Short mmCIF file of C-alpha atoms in Angstrom, two decimals:
data_model
loop_
_atom_site.label_atom_id
_atom_site.label_comp_id
_atom_site.label_asym_id
_atom_site.label_seq_id
_atom_site.Cartn_x
_atom_site.Cartn_y
_atom_site.Cartn_z
CA MET A 1 0.00 0.00 0.00
CA LEU A 2 1.24 3.43 -0.91
CA THR A 3 1.83 5.98 1.82
CA PRO A 4 -0.28 9.14 1.50
CA ILE A 5 1.73 12.21 0.56
CA VAL A 6 1.40 15.01 3.09
CA GLN A 7 1.76 18.41 1.52
CA THR A 8 3.48 20.94 3.77
CA PRO A 9 2.36 24.54 3.25
CA ARG A 10 5.12 26.80 1.98
CA TYR A 11 4.74 29.23 4.87
CA ARG A 12 5.39 26.39 7.32
CA LEU A 13 8.56 25.38 5.47
CA VAL A 14 9.70 28.99 5.67
CA ALA A 15 8.79 29.18 9.39
CA GLU A 16 10.72 26.00 10.12
CA GLU A 17 13.76 27.29 8.24
CA ILE A 18 13.75 30.59 10.14
CA ALA A 19 13.14 28.81 13.46
CA ALA A 20 16.13 26.55 12.78
CA ARG A 21 18.32 29.59 12.07
CA ILE A 22 17.12 31.25 15.28
CA ARG A 23 17.95 28.09 17.23
CA ALA A 24 21.37 28.01 15.59
CA GLY A 25 22.05 31.56 16.73
CA ASP A 26 21.98 33.20 13.32
CA PHE A 27 19.33 35.58 14.68
CA ALA A 28 20.13 36.39 18.32
CA SER A 29 17.43 36.62 20.97
CA GLY A 30 16.12 40.15 21.38
CA THR A 31 17.40 41.38 18.01
CA LYS A 32 15.17 42.73 15.28
CA MET A 33 14.21 40.33 12.52
CA PRO A 34 15.19 41.19 8.94
CA ALA A 35 12.61 43.14 6.95
CA ASP A 36 10.05 41.16 4.98
CA LYS A 37 11.62 42.21 1.67
CA ASP A 38 14.99 40.84 2.78
CA LEU A 39 13.47 37.51 3.82
CA VAL A 40 11.61 37.37 0.49
CA ALA A 41 14.91 37.84 -1.35
CA GLN A 42 16.82 35.31 0.78
CA LEU A 43 14.16 32.60 0.79
CA GLY A 44 12.80 33.03 -2.73
CA VAL A 45 9.15 33.11 -1.71
CA SER A 46 6.35 35.66 -1.86
CA ARG A 47 5.78 38.42 0.66
CA THR A 48 2.47 36.79 1.62
CA THR A 49 4.27 33.54 2.43
CA VAL A 50 6.79 35.39 4.59
CA ARG A 51 4.06 37.20 6.50
CA GLU A 52 2.19 33.95 7.13
CA ALA A 53 5.47 32.37 8.27
CA MET A 54 6.03 35.21 10.72
CA ILE A 55 2.57 34.63 12.20
CA ALA A 56 3.42 30.94 12.56
CA LEU A 57 6.71 31.86 14.25
CA GLU A 58 4.77 33.98 16.73
CA LEU A 59 2.44 31.04 17.36
CA MET A 60 5.54 28.94 17.99
CA GLY A 61 6.99 31.56 20.33
CA TYR A 62 10.08 32.43 18.27
CA VAL A 63 9.12 35.97 17.30
CA VAL A 64 7.62 38.93 19.17
CA THR A 65 5.79 41.72 17.37
CA ARG A 66 6.20 45.11 19.03
CA TYR A 67 3.68 47.72 18.08
CA GLY A 68 5.26 50.35 15.87
CA ALA A 69 8.70 48.70 16.01
CA GLY A 70 8.42 45.48 14.02
CA ALA A 71 9.28 41.85 14.72
CA PHE A 72 12.01 40.75 17.14
CA VAL A 73 13.49 37.39 18.05
CA ALA A 74 11.87 36.21 21.28
CA ASP A 75 13.82 36.36 24.52
CA PRO A 76 13.67 33.80 25.97
CA LEU A 77 13.15 31.35 23.14
CA PRO A 78 10.47 28.67 23.54
CA MET A 79 11.41 25.34 25.01
CA ALA A 80 12.66 22.70 22.59
CA GLN A 81 9.85 21.03 20.69
CA ASP A 82 8.29 17.86 22.04
CA GLU A 83 10.11 14.96 20.42
CA THR A 84 6.88 12.95 20.37
CA HIS A 85 5.27 15.63 18.17
CA PRO A 86 8.13 17.13 16.16
CA GLU A 87 5.70 18.63 13.66
CA ARG A 88 3.99 20.66 16.39
CA PRO A 89 6.62 22.75 18.16
CA GLY A 90 5.12 24.31 21.26
CA LEU A 91 1.52 24.19 20.08
CA PRO A 92 -0.11 21.84 22.61
CA GLY A 93 1.07 24.07 25.43
CA PHE A 94 -0.56 27.07 23.77
CA PHE A 95 -3.92 25.33 23.48
CA GLU A 96 -3.67 24.18 27.09
CA LEU A 97 -2.86 27.69 28.27
CA VAL A 98 -5.90 29.17 26.54
CA GLU A 99 -8.23 26.55 28.01
CA ALA A 100 -6.76 26.61 31.52
CA ARG A 101 -7.06 30.37 31.73
CA PHE A 102 -10.64 30.28 30.44
CA VAL A 103 -11.62 27.70 33.06
CA ILE A 104 -9.79 29.07 36.11
CA GLU A 105 -9.72 32.86 35.94
CA PRO A 106 -13.53 33.31 35.77
CA GLU A 107 -13.88 31.33 39.00
CA ILE A 108 -11.22 33.47 40.66
CA ALA A 109 -13.16 36.58 39.59
CA ALA A 110 -16.39 35.11 40.98
CA ILE A 111 -14.74 34.56 44.38
CA ALA A 112 -13.18 38.03 44.26
CA ALA A 113 -16.65 39.59 43.95
CA SER A 114 -17.16 38.91 47.66
CA THR A 115 -13.62 39.67 48.85
CA VAL A 116 -12.25 42.59 46.82
CA THR A 117 -11.66 45.81 48.77
CA PRO A 118 -12.25 49.43 47.72
CA GLY A 119 -8.48 49.89 47.64
CA GLN A 120 -8.10 46.99 45.25
CA ILE A 121 -10.90 48.35 43.06
CA ALA A 122 -8.90 51.58 42.86
CA GLN A 123 -5.82 49.56 41.85
CA LEU A 124 -7.80 47.81 39.11
CA THR A 125 -9.02 51.15 37.79
CA ARG A 126 -5.44 52.46 37.64
CA CYS A 127 -4.38 49.33 35.78
CA ILE A 128 -7.08 49.91 33.17
CA GLU A 129 -5.93 53.49 32.69
CA GLY A 130 -2.38 52.22 32.20
CA MET A 131 -3.51 49.61 29.67
CA CYS A 132 -5.36 52.31 27.73
CA ASP A 133 -2.49 54.83 27.67
CA THR A 134 -1.47 54.66 24.02
CA ARG A 135 1.70 56.65 24.78
CA LEU A 136 3.19 53.75 26.73
CA PRO A 137 5.39 51.07 25.15
CA PHE A 138 3.71 47.71 24.83
CA ASP A 139 5.71 46.06 27.61
CA ARG A 140 4.34 48.68 30.05
CA ILE A 141 0.81 48.08 28.80
CA GLU A 142 1.32 44.36 29.31
CA ALA A 143 2.62 45.01 32.84
CA HIS A 144 -0.59 46.87 33.72
CA ASP A 145 -2.63 44.02 32.21
CA ARG A 146 -0.73 41.43 34.25
CA GLU A 147 -1.14 43.44 37.46
CA PHE A 148 -4.89 43.74 36.84
CA HIS A 149 -5.31 39.96 36.88
CA LEU A 150 -2.95 39.52 39.81
CA VAL A 151 -4.83 42.10 41.92
CA ILE A 152 -8.03 40.11 41.40
CA ALA A 153 -6.27 36.89 42.41
CA ARG A 154 -4.70 38.53 45.48
CA SER A 155 -8.06 39.89 46.57
CA THR A 156 -9.30 36.34 47.20
CA GLY A 157 -6.69 35.82 49.90
CA ASN A 158 -5.74 32.49 48.30
CA SER A 159 -2.03 32.36 47.49
CA LEU A 160 -2.50 29.40 45.14
CA PHE A 161 -4.79 31.48 42.93
CA VAL A 162 -2.06 34.12 42.77
CA THR A 163 0.50 31.47 41.81
CA MET A 164 -1.81 30.13 39.09
CA VAL A 165 -2.27 33.55 37.52
CA GLU A 166 1.47 34.23 37.73
CA ASP A 167 2.08 30.90 36.00
CA PHE A 168 -0.35 31.84 33.22
CA TRP A 169 1.56 35.05 32.57
CA HIS A 170 4.90 33.27 32.71
CA ALA A 171 3.61 30.77 30.14
CA ARG A 172 2.42 33.64 27.95
CA GLN A 173 6.05 34.64 27.43
CA ARG A 174 6.40 31.51 25.31
CA TYR A 175 3.58 32.72 23.07
CA PRO A 176 4.07 36.42 22.31
CA GLU A 177 1.55 36.13 19.48
CA TRP A 178 -1.16 35.65 22.10
CA THR A 179 -1.04 39.40 22.72
CA ARG A 180 -3.71 41.68 21.31
CA LEU A 181 -1.40 43.07 18.64
CA ASN A 182 -2.35 40.30 16.23
CA ASN A 183 -6.05 41.00 16.63
CA ARG A 184 -6.17 44.82 16.85
CA GLN A 185 -5.03 47.26 14.21
CA ASN A 186 -3.61 50.12 16.24
CA ALA A 187 -3.02 51.51 19.70
CA GLU A 188 -6.49 53.07 19.87
CA ASP A 189 -8.12 49.71 19.10
CA ILE A 190 -5.96 48.06 21.76
CA ALA A 191 -7.09 50.67 24.29
CA ARG A 192 -10.74 50.18 23.37
CA PHE A 193 -10.42 46.42 23.77
CA SER A 194 -8.69 46.82 27.12
CA ARG A 195 -11.16 49.35 28.48
CA ASP A 196 -14.43 47.66 27.52
CA GLU A 197 -13.62 44.16 28.71
CA HIS A 198 -11.70 45.10 31.85
CA VAL A 199 -14.24 47.73 32.91
CA ALA A 200 -16.98 45.09 32.64
CA ILE A 201 -15.03 42.93 35.08
CA VAL A 202 -14.52 45.80 37.53
CA ASP A 203 -18.18 46.82 37.32
CA ALA A 204 -19.20 43.29 38.29
CA LEU A 205 -16.75 43.26 41.19
CA VAL A 206 -18.02 46.64 42.45
CA ALA A 207 -21.58 45.28 42.31
CA ARG A 208 -20.49 42.20 44.29
CA ASP A 209 -22.09 40.13 41.55
CA ALA A 210 -20.23 36.82 41.36
CA GLY A 211 -22.13 35.60 38.31
CA ALA A 212 -21.48 38.77 36.35
CA ALA A 213 -17.81 38.74 37.36
CA ARG A 214 -17.48 35.15 36.20
CA ALA A 215 -19.19 35.92 32.88
CA ALA A 216 -17.16 39.08 32.24
CA MET A 217 -13.86 37.33 32.92
CA ALA A 218 -14.86 34.33 30.79
CA HIS A 219 -15.75 36.67 27.92
CA HIS A 220 -12.37 38.40 28.26
CA CYS A 221 -10.34 35.18 28.44
CA ARG A 222 -12.19 33.69 25.46
CA ASN A 223 -11.60 36.81 23.39
CA SER A 224 -7.90 36.76 24.29
CA GLY A 225 -7.26 33.23 23.09
CA GLN A 226 -9.97 31.88 20.82
CA PRO A 227 -9.30 34.14 17.80
CA LEU A 228 -5.72 32.86 17.59
CA LEU A 229 -6.83 29.24 17.88
CA GLU A 230 -9.25 29.79 15.01
CA ARG A 231 -6.58 31.61 13.02
CA TRP A 232 -4.24 28.66 13.39
CA HIS A 233 -6.93 26.29 12.11
CA ARG A 234 -7.47 28.46 9.05
CA PHE A 235 -3.77 28.28 8.25
CA GLU A 236 -3.26 24.62 9.06
CA GLY A 237 -6.47 22.95 7.96
CA GLU A 238 -5.80 20.27 10.59
CA THR A 239 -7.15 19.14 13.95
CA VAL A 240 -4.38 20.29 16.29
CA GLY A 241 -6.11 21.46 19.45
CA GLU A 242 -9.56 20.99 17.90
CA GLU A 243 -10.99 19.52 21.10
CA VAL A 244 -9.79 22.51 23.11
CA LEU A 245 -11.33 24.95 20.63
CA HIS A 246 -14.62 23.02 20.71
CA ARG A 247 -14.68 23.05 24.50
CA LEU A 248 -13.95 26.78 24.57
CA LYS A 249 -16.90 27.47 22.28
CA ALA A 250 -19.15 25.09 24.21
CA ARG A 251 -18.36 26.74 27.55
CA ALA A 252 -19.01 30.15 26.01
CA GLY A 253 -22.40 28.94 24.78
CA GLN A 254 -21.36 29.03 21.13
CA GLY A 255 -20.79 25.39 20.32
#
């Protein structure tokens, strides 16, 4: 019996080639990636293929896109790919991160509705203002976002919840593409996204409404991760993480 021929998309071949060069040290961690036109010339592929490859590299955790500055080699680089799934470098962990956050953080927010203090509400409000300050560099915006979620976890008085949320943010460093930059066009759109969804969470906490806090946080976590899962499926046309995506939609009442 003949073995079926698996066709590898050109963008994936390009992504794997660039990832190999990053691993070899040809592109050092923290340095800016070559311009698209230079990669097109070196690799002999179209600009569209290069752009799709860069998105795949972000999904793999090798490249970070900084708003207004371009693409940079990630620092640190993602962990070595799982030898049992060499064709899927880093991806299962990304799917697991999206699902774990969607399941756990809404419950933390629900508990926080009965424990959060006025001082912590003030902290959350300041975090939102920081996230929406389009003058700040993206790493500062991300720091405000991280602190927002940690304040909610701390307000429960449960140190394990704090550790869980810290672990989520540590894991996010492996997946820079998870950031809003891939889903929003400019700084103003990022600010709008940050304000609307985070304000809804704070409003529920102020009202001491556990159900509303749970729903607002679930909506936020789903919006943070699900679009990238769907984007990956459109590129790949395969079932990697399909069960996670289905469960996300089902829990959000969409599946």
